[in-house]
PDB file of C-alpha atoms in Angstrom:
ATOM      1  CA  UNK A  30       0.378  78.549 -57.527  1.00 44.00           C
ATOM      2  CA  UNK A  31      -1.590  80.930 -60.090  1.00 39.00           C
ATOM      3  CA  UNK A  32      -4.570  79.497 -61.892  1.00 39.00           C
ATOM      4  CA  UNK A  33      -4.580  81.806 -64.735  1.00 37.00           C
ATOM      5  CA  UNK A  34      -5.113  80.683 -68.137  1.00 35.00           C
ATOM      6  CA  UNK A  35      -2.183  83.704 -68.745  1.00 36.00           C
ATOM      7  CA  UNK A  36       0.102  86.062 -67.026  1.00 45.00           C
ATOM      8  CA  UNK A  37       2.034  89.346 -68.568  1.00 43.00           C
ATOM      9  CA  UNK A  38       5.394  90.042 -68.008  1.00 47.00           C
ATOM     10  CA  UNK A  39       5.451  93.473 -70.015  1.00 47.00           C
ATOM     11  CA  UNK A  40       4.586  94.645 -73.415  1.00 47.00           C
ATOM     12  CA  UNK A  41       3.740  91.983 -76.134  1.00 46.00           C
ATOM     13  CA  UNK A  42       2.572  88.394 -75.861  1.00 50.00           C
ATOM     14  CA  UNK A  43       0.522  87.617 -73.116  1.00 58.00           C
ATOM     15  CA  UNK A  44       3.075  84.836 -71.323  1.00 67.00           C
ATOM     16  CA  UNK A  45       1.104  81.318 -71.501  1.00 80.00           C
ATOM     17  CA  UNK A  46       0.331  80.412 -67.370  1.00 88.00           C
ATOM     18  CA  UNK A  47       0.116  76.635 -68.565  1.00 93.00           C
ATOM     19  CA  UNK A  48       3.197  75.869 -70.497  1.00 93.00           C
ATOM     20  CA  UNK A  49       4.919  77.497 -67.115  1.00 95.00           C
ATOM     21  CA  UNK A  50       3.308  74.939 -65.230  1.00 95.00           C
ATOM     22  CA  UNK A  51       4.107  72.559 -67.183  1.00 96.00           C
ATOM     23  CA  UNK A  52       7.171  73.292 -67.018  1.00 97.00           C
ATOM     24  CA  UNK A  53       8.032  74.287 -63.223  1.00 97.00           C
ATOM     25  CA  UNK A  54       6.085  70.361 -62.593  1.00 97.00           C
ATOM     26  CA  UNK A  55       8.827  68.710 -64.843  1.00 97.00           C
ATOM     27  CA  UNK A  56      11.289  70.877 -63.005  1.00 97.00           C
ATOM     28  CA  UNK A  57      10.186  70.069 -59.610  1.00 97.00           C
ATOM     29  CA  UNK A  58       9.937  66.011 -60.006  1.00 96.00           C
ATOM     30  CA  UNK A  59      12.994  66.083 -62.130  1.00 97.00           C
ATOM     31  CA  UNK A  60      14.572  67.766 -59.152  1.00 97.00           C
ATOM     32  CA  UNK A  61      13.584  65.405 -57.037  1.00 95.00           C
ATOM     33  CA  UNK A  62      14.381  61.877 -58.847  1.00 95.00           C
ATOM     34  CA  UNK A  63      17.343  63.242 -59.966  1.00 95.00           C
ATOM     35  CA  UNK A  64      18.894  65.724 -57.595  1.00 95.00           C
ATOM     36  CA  UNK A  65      20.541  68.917 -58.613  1.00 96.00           C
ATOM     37  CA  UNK A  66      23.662  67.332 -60.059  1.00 95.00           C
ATOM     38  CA  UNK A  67      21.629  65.967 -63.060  1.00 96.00           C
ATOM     39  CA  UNK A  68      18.730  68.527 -63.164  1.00 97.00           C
ATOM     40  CA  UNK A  69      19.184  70.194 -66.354  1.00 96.00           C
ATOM     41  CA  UNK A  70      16.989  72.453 -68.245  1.00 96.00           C
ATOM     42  CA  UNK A  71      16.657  69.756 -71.686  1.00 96.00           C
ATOM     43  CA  UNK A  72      15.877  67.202 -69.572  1.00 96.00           C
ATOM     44  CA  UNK A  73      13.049  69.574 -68.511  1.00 97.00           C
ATOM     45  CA  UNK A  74      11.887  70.535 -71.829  1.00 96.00           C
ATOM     46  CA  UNK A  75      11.678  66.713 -72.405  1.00 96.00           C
ATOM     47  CA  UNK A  76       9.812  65.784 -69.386  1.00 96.00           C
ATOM     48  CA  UNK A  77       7.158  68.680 -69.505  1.00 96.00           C
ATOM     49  CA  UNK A  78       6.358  68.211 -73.536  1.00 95.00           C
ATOM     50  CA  UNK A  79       6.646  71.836 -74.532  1.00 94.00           C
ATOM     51  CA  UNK A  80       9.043  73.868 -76.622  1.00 93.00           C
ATOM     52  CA  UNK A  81      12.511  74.393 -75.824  1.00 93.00           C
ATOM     53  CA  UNK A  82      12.730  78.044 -76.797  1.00 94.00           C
ATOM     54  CA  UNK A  83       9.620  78.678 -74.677  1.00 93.00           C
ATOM     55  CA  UNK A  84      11.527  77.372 -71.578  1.00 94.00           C
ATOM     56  CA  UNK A  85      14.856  79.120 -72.092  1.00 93.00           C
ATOM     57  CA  UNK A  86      12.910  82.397 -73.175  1.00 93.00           C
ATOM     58  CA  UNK A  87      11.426  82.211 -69.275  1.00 94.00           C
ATOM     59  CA  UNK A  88      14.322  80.522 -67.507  1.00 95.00           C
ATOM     60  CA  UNK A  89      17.756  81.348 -69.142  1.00 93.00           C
ATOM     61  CA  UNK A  90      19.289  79.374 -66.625  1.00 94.00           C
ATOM     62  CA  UNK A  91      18.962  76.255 -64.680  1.00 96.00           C
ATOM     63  CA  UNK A  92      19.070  77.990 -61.176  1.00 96.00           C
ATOM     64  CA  UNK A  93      16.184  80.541 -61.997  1.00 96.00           C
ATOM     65  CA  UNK A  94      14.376  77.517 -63.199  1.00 96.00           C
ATOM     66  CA  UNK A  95      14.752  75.665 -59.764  1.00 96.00           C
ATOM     67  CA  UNK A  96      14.391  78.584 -57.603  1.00 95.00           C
ATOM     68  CA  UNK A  97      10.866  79.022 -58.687  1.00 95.00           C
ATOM     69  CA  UNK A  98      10.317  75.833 -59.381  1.00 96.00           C
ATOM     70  CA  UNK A  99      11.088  75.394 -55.363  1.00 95.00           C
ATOM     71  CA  UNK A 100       8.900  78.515 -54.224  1.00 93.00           C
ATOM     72  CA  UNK A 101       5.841  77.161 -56.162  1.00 93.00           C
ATOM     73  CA  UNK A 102       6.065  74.041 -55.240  1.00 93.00           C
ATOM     74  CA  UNK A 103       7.117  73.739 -51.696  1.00 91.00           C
ATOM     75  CA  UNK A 104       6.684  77.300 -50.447  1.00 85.00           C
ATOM     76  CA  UNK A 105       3.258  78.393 -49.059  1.00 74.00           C
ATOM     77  CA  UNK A 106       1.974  80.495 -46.834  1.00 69.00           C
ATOM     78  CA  UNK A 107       1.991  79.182 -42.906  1.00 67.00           C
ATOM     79  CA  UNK A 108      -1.374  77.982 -42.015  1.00 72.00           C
ATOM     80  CA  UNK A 109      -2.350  78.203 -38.349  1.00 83.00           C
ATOM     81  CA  UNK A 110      -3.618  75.158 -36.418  1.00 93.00           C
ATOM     82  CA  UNK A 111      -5.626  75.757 -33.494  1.00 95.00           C
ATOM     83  CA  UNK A 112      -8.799  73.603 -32.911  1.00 95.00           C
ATOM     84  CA  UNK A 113      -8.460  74.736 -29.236  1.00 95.00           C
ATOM     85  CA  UNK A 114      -7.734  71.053 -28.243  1.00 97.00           C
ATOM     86  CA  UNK A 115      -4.371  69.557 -28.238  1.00 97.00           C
ATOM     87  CA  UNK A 116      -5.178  66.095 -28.911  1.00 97.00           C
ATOM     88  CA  UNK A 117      -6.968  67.914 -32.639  1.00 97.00           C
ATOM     89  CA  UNK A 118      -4.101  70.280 -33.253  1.00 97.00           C
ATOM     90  CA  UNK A 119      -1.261  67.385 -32.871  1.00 97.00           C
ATOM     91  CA  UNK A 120      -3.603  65.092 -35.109  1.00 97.00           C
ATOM     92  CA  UNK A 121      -4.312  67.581 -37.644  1.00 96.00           C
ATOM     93  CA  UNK A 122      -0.236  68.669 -38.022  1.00 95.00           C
ATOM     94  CA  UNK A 123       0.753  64.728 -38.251  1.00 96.00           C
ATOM     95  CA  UNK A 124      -1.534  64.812 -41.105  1.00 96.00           C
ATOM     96  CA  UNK A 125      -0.200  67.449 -42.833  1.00 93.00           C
ATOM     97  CA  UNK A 126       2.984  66.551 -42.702  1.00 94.00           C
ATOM     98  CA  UNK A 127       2.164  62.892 -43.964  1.00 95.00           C
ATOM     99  CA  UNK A 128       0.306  64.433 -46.761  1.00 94.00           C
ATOM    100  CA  UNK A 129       3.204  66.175 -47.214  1.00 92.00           C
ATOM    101  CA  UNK A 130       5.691  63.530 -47.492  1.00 93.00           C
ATOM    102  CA  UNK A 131       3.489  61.482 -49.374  1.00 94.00           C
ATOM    103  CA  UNK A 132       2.523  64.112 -52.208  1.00 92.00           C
ATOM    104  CA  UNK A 133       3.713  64.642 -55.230  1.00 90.00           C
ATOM    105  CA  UNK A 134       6.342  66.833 -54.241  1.00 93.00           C
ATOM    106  CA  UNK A 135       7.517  65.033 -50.717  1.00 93.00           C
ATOM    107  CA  UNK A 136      10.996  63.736 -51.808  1.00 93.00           C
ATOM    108  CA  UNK A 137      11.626  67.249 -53.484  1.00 95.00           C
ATOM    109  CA  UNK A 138      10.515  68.687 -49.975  1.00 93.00           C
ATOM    110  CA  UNK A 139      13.692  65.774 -48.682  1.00 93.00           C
ATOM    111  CA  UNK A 140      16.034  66.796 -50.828  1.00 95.00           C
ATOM    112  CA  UNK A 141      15.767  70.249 -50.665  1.00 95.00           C
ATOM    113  CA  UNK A 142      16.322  70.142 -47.348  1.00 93.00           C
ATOM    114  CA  UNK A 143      19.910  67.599 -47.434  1.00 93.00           C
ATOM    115  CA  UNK A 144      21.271  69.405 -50.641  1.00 95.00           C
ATOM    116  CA  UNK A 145      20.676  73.511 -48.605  1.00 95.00           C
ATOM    117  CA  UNK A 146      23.636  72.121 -47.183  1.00 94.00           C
ATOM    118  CA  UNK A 147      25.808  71.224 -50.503  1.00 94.00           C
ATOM    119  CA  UNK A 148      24.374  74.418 -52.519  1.00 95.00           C
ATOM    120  CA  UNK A 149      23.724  76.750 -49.486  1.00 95.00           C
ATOM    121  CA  UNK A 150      23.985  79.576 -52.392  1.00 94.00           C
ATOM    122  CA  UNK A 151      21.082  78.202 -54.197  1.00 94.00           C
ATOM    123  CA  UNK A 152      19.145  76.208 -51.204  1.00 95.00           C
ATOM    124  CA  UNK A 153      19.669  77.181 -47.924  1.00 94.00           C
ATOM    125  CA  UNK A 154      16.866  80.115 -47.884  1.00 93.00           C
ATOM    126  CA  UNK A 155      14.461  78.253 -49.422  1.00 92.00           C
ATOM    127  CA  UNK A 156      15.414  75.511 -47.089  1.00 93.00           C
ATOM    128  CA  UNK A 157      15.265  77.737 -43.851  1.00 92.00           C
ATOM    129  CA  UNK A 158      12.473  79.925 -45.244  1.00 90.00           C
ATOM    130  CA  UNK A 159      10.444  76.286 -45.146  1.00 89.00           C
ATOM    131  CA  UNK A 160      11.322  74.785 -41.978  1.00 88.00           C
ATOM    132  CA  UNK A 161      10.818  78.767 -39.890  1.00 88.00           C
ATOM    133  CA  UNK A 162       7.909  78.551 -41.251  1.00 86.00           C
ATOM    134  CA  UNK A 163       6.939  74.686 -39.994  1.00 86.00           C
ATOM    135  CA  UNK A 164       8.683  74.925 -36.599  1.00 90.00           C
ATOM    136  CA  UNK A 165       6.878  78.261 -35.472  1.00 89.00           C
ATOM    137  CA  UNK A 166       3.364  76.907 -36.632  1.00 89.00           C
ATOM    138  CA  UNK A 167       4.211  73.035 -34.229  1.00 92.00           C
ATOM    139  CA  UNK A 168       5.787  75.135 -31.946  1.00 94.00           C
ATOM    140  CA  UNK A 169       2.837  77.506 -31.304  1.00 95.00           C
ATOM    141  CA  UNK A 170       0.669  74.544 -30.695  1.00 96.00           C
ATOM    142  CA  UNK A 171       2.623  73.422 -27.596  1.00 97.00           C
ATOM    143  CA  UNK A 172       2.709  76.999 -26.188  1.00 96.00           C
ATOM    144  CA  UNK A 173      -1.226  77.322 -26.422  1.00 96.00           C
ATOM    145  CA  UNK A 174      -1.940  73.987 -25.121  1.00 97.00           C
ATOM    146  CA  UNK A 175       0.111  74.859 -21.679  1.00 97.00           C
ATOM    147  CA  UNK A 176      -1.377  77.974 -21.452  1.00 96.00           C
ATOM    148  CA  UNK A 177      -4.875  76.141 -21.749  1.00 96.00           C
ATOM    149  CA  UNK A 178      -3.442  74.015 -18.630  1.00 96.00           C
ATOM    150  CA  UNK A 179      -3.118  71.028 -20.791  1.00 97.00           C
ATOM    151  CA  UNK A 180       0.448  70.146 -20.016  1.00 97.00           C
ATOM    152  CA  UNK A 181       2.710  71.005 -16.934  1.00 96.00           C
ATOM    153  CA  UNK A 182       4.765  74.197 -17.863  1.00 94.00           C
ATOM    154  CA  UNK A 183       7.552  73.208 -18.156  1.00 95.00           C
ATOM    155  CA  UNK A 184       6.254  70.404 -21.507  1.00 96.00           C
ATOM    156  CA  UNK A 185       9.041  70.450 -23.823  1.00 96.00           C
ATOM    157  CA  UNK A 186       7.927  71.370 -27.488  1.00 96.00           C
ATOM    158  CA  UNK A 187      11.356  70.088 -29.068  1.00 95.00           C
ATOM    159  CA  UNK A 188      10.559  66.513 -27.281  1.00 96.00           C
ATOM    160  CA  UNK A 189       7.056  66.187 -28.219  1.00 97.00           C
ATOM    161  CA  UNK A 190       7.310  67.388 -31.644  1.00 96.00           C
ATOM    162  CA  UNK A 191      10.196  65.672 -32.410  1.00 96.00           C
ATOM    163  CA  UNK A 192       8.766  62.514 -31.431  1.00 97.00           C
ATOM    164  CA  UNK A 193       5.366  63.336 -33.624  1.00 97.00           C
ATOM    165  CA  UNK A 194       7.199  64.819 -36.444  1.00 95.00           C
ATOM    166  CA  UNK A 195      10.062  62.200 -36.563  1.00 96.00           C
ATOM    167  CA  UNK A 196       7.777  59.474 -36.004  1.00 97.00           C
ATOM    168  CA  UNK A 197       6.104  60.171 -39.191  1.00 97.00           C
ATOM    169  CA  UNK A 198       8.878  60.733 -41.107  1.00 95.00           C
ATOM    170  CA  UNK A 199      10.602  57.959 -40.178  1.00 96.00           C
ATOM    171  CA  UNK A 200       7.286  55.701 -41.124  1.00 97.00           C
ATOM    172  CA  UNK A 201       7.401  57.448 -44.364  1.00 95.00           C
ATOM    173  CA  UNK A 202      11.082  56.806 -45.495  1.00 94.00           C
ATOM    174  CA  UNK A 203      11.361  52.759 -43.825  1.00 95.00           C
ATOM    175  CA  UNK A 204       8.511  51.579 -45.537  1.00 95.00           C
ATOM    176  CA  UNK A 205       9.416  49.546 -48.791  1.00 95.00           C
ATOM    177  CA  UNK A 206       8.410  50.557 -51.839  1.00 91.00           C
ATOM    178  CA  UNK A 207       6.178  47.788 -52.544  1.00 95.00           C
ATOM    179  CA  UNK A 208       4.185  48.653 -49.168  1.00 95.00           C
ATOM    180  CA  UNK A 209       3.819  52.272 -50.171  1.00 93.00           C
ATOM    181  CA  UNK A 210       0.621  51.796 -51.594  1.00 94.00           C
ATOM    182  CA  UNK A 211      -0.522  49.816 -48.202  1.00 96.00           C
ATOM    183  CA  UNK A 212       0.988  52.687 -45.898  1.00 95.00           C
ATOM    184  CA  UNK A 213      -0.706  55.497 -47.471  1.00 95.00           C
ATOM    185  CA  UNK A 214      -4.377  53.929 -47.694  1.00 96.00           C
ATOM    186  CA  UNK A 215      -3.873  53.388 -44.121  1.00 96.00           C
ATOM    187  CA  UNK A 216      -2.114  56.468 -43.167  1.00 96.00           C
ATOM    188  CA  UNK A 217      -5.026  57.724 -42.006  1.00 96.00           C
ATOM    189  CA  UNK A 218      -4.870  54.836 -38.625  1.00 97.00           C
ATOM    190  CA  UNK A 219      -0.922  55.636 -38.554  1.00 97.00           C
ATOM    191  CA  UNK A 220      -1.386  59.286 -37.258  1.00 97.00           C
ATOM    192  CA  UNK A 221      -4.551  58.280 -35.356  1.00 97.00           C
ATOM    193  CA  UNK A 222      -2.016  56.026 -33.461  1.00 97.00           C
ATOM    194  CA  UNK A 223       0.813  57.950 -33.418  1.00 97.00           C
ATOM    195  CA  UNK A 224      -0.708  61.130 -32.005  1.00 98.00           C
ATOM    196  CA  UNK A 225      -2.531  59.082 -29.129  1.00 97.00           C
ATOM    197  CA  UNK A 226       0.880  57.890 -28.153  1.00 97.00           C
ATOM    198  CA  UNK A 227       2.574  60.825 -27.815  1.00 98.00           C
ATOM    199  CA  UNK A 228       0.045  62.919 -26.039  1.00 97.00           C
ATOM    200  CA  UNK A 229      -0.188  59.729 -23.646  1.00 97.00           C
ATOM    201  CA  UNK A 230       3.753  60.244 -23.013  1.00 97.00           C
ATOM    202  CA  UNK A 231       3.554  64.123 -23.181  1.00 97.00           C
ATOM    203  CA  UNK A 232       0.741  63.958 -20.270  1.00 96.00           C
ATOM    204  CA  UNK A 233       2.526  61.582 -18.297  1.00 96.00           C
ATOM    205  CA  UNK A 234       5.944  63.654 -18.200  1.00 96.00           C
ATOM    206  CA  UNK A 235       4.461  66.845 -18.267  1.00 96.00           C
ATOM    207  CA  UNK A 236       1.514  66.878 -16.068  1.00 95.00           C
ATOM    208  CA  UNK A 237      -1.376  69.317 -16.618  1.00 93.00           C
ATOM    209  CA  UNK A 238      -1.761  71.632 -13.295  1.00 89.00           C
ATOM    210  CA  UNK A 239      -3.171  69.589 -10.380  1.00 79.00           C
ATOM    211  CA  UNK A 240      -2.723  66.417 -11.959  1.00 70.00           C
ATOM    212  CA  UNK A 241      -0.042  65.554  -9.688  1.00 57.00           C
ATOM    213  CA  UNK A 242       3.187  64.389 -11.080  1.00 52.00           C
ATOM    214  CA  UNK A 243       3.097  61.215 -11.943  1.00 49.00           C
ATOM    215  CA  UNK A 244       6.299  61.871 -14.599  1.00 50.00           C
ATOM    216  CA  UNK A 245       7.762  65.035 -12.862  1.00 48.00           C
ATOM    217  CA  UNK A 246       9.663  66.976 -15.321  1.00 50.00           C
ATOM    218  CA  UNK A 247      13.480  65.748 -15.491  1.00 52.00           C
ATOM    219  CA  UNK A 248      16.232  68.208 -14.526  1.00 52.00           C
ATOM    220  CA  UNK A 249      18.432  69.221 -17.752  1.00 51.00           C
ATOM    221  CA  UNK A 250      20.002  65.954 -19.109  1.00 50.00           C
ATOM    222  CA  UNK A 251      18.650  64.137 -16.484  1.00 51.00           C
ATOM    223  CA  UNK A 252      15.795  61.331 -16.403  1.00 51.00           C
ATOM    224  CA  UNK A 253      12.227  62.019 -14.703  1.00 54.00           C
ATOM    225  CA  UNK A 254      11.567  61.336 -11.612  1.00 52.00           C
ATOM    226  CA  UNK A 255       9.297  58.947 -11.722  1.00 50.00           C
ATOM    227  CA  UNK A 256      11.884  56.820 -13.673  1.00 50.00           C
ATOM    228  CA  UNK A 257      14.153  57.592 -10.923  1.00 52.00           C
ATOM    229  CA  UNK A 258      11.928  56.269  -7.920  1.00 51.00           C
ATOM    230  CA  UNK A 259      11.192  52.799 -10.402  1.00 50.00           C
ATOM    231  CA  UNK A 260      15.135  52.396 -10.430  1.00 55.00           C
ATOM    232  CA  UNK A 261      15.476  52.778  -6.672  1.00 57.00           C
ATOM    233  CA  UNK A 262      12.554  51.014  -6.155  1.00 50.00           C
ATOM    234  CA  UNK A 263      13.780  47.862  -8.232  1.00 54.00           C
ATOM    235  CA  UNK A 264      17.258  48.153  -6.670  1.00 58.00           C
ATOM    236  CA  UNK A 265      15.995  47.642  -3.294  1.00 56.00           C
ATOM    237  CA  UNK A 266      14.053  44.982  -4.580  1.00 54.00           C
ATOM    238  CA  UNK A 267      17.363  42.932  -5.090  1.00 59.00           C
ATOM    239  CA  UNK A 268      18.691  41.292  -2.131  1.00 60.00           C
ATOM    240  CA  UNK A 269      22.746  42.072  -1.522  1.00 59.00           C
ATOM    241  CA  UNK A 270      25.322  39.959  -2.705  1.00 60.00           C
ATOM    242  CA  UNK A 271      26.402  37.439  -0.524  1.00 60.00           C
ATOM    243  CA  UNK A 272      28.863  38.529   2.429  1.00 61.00           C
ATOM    244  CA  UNK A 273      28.275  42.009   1.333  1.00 58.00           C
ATOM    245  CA  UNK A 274      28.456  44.505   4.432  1.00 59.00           C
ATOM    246  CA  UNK A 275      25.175  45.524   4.873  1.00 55.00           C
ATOM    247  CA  UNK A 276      26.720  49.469   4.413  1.00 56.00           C
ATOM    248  CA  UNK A 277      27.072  48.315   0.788  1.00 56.00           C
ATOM    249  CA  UNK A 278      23.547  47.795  -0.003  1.00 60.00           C
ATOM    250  CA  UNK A 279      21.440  50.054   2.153  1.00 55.00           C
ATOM    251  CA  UNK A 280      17.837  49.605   2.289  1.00 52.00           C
ATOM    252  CA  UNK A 281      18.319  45.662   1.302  1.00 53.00           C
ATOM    253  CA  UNK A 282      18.277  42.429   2.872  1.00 50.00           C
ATOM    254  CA  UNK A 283      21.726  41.064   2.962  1.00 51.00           C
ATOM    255  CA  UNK A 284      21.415  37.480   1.168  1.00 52.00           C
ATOM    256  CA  UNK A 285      22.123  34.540   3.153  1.00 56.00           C
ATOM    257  CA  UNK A 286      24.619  31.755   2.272  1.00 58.00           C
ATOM    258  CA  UNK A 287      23.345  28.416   1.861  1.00 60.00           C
ATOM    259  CA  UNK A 288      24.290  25.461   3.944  1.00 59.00           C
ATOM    260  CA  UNK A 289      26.684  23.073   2.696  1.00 60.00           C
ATOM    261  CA  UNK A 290      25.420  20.393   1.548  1.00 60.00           C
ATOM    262  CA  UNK A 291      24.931  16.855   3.279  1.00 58.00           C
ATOM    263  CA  UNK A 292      24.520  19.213   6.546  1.00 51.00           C
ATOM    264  CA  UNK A 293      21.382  20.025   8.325  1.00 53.00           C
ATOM    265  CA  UNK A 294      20.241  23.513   8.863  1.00 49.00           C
TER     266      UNK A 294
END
């Protein structure tokens, strides 16, 4: 986003860097209360106070309008995050992304996203230049935190950052609107929480080196197996059906029938 007071575009008038933000704001929150079905370039001139001939001298067309509107909005540059400790770099990207969704430009960020699939024409790169750039950056924090030894090698980055990332995005869109206020003063707590969670289950299944494995790493589409040996476990635990052959139940103690009653054992 330029801070200029002005910005050229060739000879004459120097082009006015505030009435284009201004108007690329309007664009951006029309965008995203109204979706691109209604966005339409009065409705900006309307919203963002400033002359109508200034607007379609700049963006002759609604789709120019949105397409930077998009890039200076919701398009930066990736930033890196590597504290060197896991438990820092998973805290620090849940709080980003919160940030994120609770910004100014959060539901735009939504939408963009569900409509790339409507107007692939008009959203999809934006859309896919976005979410390259996020998974990479989450990605890369996995990758350097098993090289550090801090989970077993074979830690899962889809798992643990889906279960980070989705946790706080699903916080974000099933809180009420009345509670909004509420959820983002304490937000703050919310990732503190969140984070601690998942690196407790992310340690547990994936082990650092010499921790033992007290959650070995499942096969493919199977469960680990340490969730395996608590189902065995509580299966022996059961005592067999009545008159079950003890084949049937191995590893159990075949329950006995009670005596009829009115007889003595």
């Amino acid at each position: 986003m330029s801070e200029s007071a002005t910005s050229t575009t060739g000879p004459g008038r120097p082009r006015d860097a505030e009435v284009d933000r201004k108007a690329l704001r309007a664009a951006i929150e029309l965008y995203a209360e109204l979706g691109w079905a209604k966005f339409t370039l009065d409705a900006v001139v309307r919203r963002a106070g400033i002359g109508k001939a200034a607007v379609y001298r700049r963006w002759p067309g609604r789709e120019r309008l949105i397409a930077d509107a998009v890039e200076w909005a919701l398009v930066s540059p990736a930033i890196a995050i590597d504290t060197g400790d896991l438990r820092e770099d998973l805290r620090e990207l849940a709080r980003s992304m919160m940030a994120h969704y609770l910004g100014p430009y959060g539901l735009a960020g939504l939408r963009l996203h569900v409509e790339a699939r409507a107007y692939p024409a008009l959203f999809a790169g934006p859309s896919a230049t976005i979410r390259r750039s996020r998974v990479l950056e989450a990605r890369a924090i996995i990758r350097r935190a098993i090289a550090r030894g801090e989970l077993g090698e074979h830690a899962s980055p889809t798992l643990i950052l889906d279960t980070l990332l989705g946790g706080v995005l699903n916080h974000v869109l099933a809180t009420p609107e009345e509670l909004r206020a509420e959820m983002a003063a304490r937000s703050d707590r919310y990732v503190e929480d969140l984070t601690e969670f998942v690196l407790t289950a992310a340690r547990a299944i994936y082990p650092p080196p010499g921790r033992g494995d007290a959650l070995t790493p499942a096969p493919a589409g199977g469960l680990p197996v340490a969730v395996l040996r608590s189902q065995r476990l509580k299966a022996r635990s059961r005592p067999c059906p009545a008159g079950a052959a003890p084949a049937a139940c191995p590893g159990r103690t075949p329950r006995r029938r009670p005596p009829p009653r009115g007889c003595r054992p």
